[in-house]
mmCIF file of C-alpha atoms in Angstrom:
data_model
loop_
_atom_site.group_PDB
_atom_site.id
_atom_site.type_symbol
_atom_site.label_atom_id
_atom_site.label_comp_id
_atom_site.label_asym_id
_atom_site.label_seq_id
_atom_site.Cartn_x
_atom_site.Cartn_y
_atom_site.Cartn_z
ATOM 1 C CA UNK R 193 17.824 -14.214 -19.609
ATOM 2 C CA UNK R 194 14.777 -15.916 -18.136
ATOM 3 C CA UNK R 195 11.600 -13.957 -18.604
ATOM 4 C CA UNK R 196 10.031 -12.400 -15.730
ATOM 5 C CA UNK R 197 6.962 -13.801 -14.115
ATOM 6 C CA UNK R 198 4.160 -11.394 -13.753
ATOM 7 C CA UNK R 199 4.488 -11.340 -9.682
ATOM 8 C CA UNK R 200 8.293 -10.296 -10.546
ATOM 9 C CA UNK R 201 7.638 -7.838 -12.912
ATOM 10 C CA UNK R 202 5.262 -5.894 -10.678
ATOM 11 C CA UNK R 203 7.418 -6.093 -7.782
ATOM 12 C CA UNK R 204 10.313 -4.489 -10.046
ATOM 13 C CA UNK R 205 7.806 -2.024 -11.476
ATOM 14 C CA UNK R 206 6.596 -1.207 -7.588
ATOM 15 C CA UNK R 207 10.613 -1.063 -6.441
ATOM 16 C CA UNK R 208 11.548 1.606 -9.283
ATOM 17 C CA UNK R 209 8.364 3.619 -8.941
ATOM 18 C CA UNK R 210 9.423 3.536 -5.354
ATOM 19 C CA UNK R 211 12.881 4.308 -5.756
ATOM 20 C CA UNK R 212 11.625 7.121 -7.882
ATOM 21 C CA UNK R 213 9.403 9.057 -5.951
ATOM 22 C CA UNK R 214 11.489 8.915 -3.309
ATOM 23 C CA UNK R 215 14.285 10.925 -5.335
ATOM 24 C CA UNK R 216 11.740 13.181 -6.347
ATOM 25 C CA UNK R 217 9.740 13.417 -2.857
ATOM 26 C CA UNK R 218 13.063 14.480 -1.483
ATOM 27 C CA UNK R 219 14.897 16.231 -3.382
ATOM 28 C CA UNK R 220 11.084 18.661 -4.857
ATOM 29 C CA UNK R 221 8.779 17.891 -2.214
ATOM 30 C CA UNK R 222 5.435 16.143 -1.618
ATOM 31 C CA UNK R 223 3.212 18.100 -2.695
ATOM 32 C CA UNK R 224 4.645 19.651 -5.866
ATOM 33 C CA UNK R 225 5.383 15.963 -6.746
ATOM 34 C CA UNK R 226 2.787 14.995 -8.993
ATOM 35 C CA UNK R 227 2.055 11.137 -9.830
ATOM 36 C CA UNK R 228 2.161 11.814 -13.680
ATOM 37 C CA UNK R 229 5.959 13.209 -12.908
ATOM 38 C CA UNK R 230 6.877 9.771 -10.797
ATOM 39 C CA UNK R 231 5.882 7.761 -13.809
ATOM 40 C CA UNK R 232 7.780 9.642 -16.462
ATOM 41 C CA UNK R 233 11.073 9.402 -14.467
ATOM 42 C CA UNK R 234 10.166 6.397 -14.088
ATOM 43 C CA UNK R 235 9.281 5.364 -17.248
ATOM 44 C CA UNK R 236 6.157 4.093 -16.815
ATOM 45 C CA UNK R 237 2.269 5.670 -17.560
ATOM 46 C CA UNK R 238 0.591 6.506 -15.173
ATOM 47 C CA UNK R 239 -1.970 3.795 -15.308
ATOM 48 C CA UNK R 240 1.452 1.732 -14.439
ATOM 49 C CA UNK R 241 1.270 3.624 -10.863
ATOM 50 C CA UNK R 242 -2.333 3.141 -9.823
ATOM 51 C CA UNK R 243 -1.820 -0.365 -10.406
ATOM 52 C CA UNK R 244 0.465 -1.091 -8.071
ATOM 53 C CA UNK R 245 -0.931 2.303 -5.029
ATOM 54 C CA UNK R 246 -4.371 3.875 -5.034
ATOM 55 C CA UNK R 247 -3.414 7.346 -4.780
ATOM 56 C CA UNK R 248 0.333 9.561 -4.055
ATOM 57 C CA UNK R 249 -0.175 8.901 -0.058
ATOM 58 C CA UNK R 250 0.055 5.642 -0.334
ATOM 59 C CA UNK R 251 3.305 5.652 -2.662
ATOM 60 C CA UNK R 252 4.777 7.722 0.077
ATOM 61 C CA UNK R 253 4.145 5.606 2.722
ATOM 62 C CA UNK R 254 6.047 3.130 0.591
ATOM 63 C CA UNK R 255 8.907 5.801 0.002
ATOM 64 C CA UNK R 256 9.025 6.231 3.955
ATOM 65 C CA UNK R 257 9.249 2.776 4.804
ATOM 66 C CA UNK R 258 11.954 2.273 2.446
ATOM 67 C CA UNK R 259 13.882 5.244 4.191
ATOM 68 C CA UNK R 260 12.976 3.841 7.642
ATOM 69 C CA UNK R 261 14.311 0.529 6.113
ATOM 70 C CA UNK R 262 17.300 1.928 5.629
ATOM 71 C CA UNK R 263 17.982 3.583 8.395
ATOM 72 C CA UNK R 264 17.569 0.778 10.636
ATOM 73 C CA UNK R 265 20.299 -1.070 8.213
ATOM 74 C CA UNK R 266 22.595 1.602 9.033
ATOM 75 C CA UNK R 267 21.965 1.444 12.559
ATOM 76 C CA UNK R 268 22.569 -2.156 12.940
ATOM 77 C CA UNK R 269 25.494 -1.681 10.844
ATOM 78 C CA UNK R 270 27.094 0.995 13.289
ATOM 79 C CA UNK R 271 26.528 -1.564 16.535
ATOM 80 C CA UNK R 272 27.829 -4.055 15.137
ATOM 81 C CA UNK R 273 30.975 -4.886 16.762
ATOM 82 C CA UNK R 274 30.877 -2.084 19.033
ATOM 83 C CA UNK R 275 32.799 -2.957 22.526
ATOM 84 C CA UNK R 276 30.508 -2.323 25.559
ATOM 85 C CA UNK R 277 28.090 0.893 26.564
ATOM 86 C CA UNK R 278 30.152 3.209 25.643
ATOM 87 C CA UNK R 279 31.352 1.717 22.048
ATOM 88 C CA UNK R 280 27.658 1.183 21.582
ATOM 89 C CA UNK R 281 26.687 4.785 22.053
ATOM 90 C CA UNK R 282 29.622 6.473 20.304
ATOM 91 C CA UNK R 283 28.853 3.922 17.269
ATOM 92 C CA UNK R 284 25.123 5.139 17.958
ATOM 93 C CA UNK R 285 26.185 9.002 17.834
ATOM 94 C CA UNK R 286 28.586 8.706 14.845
ATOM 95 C CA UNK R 287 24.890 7.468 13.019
ATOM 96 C CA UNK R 288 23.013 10.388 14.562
ATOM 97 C CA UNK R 289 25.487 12.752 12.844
ATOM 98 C CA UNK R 290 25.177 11.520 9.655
ATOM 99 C CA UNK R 291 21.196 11.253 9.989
ATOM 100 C CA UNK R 292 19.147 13.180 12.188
ATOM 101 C CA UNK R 293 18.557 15.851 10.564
ATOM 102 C CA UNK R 294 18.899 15.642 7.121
ATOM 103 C CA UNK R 295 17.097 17.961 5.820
ATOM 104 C CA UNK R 296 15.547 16.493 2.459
ATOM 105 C CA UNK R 297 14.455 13.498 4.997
ATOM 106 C CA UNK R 298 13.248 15.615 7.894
ATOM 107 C CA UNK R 299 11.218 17.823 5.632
ATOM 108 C CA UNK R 300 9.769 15.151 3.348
ATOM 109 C CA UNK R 301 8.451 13.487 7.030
ATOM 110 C CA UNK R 302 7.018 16.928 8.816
ATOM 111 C CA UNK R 303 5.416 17.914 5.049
ATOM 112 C CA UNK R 304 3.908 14.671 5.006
ATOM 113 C CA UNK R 305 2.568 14.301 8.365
ATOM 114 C CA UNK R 306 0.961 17.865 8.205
ATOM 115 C CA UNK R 307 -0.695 16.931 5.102
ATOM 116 C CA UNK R 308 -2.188 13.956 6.489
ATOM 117 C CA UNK R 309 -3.949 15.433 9.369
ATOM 118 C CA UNK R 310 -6.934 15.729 7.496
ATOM 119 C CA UNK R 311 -6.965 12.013 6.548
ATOM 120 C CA UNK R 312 -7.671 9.703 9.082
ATOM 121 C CA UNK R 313 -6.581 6.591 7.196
ATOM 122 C CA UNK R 314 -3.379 7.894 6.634
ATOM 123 C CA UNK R 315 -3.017 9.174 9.891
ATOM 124 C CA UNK R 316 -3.510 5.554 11.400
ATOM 125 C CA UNK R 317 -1.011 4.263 9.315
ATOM 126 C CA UNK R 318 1.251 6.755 10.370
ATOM 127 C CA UNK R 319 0.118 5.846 13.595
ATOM 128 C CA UNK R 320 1.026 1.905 13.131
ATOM 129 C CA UNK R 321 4.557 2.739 11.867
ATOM 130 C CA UNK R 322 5.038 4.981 14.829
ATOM 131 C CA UNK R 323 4.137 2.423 17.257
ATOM 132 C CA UNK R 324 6.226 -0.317 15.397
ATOM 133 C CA UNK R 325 9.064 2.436 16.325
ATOM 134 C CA UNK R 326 8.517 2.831 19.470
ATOM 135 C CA UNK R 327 8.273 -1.559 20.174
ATOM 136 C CA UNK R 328 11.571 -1.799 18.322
ATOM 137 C CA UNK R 329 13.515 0.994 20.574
ATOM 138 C CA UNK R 330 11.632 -0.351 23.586
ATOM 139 C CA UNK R 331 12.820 -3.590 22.858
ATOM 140 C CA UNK R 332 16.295 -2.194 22.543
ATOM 141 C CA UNK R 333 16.535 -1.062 25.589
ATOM 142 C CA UNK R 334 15.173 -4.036 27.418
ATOM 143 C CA UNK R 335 17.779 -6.062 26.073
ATOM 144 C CA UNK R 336 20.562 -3.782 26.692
ATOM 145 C CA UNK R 337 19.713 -2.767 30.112
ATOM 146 C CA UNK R 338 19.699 -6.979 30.906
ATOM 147 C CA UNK R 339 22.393 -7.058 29.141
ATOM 148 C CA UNK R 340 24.308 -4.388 31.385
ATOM 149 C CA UNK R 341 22.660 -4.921 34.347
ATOM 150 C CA UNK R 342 21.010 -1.648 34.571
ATOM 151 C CA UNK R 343 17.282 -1.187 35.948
ATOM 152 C CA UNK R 344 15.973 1.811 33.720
ATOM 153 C CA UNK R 345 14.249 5.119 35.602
ATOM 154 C CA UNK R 346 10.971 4.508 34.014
ATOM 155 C CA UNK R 347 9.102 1.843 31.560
ATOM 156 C CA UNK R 348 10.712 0.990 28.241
ATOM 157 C CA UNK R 349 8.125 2.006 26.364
ATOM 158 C CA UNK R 350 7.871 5.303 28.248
ATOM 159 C CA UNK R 351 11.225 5.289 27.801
ATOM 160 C CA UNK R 352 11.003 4.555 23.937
ATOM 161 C CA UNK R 353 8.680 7.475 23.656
ATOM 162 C CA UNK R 354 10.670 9.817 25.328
ATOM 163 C CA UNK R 355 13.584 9.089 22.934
ATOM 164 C CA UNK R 356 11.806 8.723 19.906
ATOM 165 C CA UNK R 357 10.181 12.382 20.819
ATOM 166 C CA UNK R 358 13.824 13.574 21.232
ATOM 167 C CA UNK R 359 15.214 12.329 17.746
ATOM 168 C CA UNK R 360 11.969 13.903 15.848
ATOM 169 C CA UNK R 361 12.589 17.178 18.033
ATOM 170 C CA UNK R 362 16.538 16.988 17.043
ATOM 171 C CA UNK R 363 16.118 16.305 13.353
ATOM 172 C CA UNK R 364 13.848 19.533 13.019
ATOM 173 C CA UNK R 365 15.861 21.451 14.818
ATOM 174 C CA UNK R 366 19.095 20.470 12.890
ATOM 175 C CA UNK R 367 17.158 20.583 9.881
ATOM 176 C CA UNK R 368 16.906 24.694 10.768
ATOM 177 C CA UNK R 369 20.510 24.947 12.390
ATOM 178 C CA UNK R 370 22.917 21.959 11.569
ATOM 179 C CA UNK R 371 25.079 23.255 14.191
ATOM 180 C CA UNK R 372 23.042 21.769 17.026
ATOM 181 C CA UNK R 373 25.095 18.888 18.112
ATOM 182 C CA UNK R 374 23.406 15.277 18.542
ATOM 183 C CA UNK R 375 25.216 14.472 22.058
ATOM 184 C CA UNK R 376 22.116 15.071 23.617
ATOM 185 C CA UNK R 377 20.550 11.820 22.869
ATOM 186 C CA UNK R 378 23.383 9.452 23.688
ATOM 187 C CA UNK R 379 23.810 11.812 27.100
ATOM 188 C CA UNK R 380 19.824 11.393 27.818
ATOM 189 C CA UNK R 381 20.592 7.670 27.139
ATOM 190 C CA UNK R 382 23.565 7.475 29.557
ATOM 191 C CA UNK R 383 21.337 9.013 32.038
ATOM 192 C CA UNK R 384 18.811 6.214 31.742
ATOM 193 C CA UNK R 385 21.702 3.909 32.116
ATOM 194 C CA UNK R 386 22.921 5.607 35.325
ATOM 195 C CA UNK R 387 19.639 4.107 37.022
ATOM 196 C CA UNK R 388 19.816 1.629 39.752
ATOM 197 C CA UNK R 389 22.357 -0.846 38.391
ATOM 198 C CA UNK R 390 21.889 -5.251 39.596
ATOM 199 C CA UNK R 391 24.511 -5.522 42.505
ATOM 200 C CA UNK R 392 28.219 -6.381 41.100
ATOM 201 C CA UNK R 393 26.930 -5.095 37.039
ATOM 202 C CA UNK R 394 29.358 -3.048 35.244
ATOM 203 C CA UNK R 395 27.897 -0.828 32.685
ATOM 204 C CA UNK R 396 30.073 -1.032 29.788
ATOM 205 C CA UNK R 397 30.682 -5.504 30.516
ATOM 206 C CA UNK R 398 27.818 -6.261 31.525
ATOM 207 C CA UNK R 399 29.975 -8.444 34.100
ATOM 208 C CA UNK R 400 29.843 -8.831 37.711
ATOM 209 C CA UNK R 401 33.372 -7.457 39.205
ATOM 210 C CA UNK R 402 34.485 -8.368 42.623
ATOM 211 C CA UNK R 403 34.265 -4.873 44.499
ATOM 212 C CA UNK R 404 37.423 -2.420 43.897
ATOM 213 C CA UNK R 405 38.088 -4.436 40.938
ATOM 214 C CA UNK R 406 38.600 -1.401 38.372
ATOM 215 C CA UNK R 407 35.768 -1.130 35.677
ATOM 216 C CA UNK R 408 34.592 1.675 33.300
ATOM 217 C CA UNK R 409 31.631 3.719 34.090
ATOM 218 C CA UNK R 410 29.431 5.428 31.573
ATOM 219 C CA UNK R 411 28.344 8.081 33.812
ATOM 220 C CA UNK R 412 27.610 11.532 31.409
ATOM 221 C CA UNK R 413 30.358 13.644 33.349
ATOM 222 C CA UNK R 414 33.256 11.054 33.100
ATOM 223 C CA UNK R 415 33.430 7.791 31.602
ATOM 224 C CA UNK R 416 36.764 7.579 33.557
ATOM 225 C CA UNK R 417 37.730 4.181 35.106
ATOM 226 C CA UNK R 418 36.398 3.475 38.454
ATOM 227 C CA UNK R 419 39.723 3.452 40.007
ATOM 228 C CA UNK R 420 41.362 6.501 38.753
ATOM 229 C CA UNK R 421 41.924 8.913 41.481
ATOM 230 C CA UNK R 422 41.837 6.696 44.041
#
């Protein structure tokens, strides 16, 4: 086996100290985690730690954007392949089930954040990653609402906020009481998508239908075809 280069031996050092604390972070806590405890699970001294973040915040950070990383994997994976609005938010709710809130992930973010109110450095970074957030969702929704022909009730990144706000509220509160469904995010983003639609735009398509050609609606109450009932 070819030896390592020193650039690849620190990033491997970095990923398993990451890996790590985040097994530790989660499953113990933040603040009961010491550093010396990462390295020994690790394997590494301690020395090994500082050299690659200046203090535990910073190796947290690390351990959130890896969890953040992942999510957003999973995400994309769940789209994928997903047939129209409503595919898209079913495969989007069958994610939120699984994820929002997890406990050991919902309380390794709140403890974190709390602790960091004190430190504005932190806090700005925090700050940075939140806003990255709230582009990418934004962004989302720009491209799905051209997609689908749908003007949305307010600005995307208003819009971004609102739902970002309404995942953080959601994971805390089924961090307390699992029971809490998630429907209420894909329902608050089916009513964004029952805005003012382009003329001839179905919502599920994104195609133009000749008028009382039947289509599916995504409306909250129904999601029945058009024509039924008629």
């Amino acid at each position: 086996m070819a030896r390592l280069s020193r650039a690849e031996s620190q990033a491997r050092t970095r990923e398993q100290l990451v890996t790590t604390a985040k097994e530790l972070f989660l499953r113990d806590g933040y603040s009961v985690t010491s550093l010396e405890k990462v390295a020994d699970e690790a394997g590494y001294s301690k020395g090994a730690v500082y050299s690659n973040f200046r203090n535990k915040d910073e190796l947290c950070l690390a351990v959130l954007d890896s969890i953040h990383d992942e999510q957003v994997e999973l995400v994309a994976e769940a789209l994928t392949g997903a047939d129209g609005m409503e595919g898209l938010l079913n495969a989007f709710q069958a994610w939120a089930e699984r994820s929002i809130g997890d406990e050991a992930w919902t309380a390794l973010e709140v403890e974190f954040a709390t602790n960091a109110r004190r430190d504005p450095q932190i806090r700005h970074e925090l700050a940075v990653r939140d806003k990255a957030i709230r582009d990418t969702i934004a962004g989302l929704l720009t491209g799905y609402a051209e997609r689908f022909g749908i003007t949305l009730p307010m600005s995307a990144d208003d819009a971004a906020t609102a739902l970002l706000s309404l995942g953080i509220g959601l994971g805390v509160q089924r961090a307390i009481d699992p029971t809490i469904p998630v429907t209420v995010l894909p329902d608050v983003i089916r009513l964004f998508a029952g805005g003012r639609r382009q003329p001839g735009a179905c919502p599920v398509d994104g195609k133009r239908h000749q008028v009382g050609e039947p289509r599916m609606l995504s409306d909250v109450d129904s999601g029945r075809e058009a024509g039924r009932g008629q």
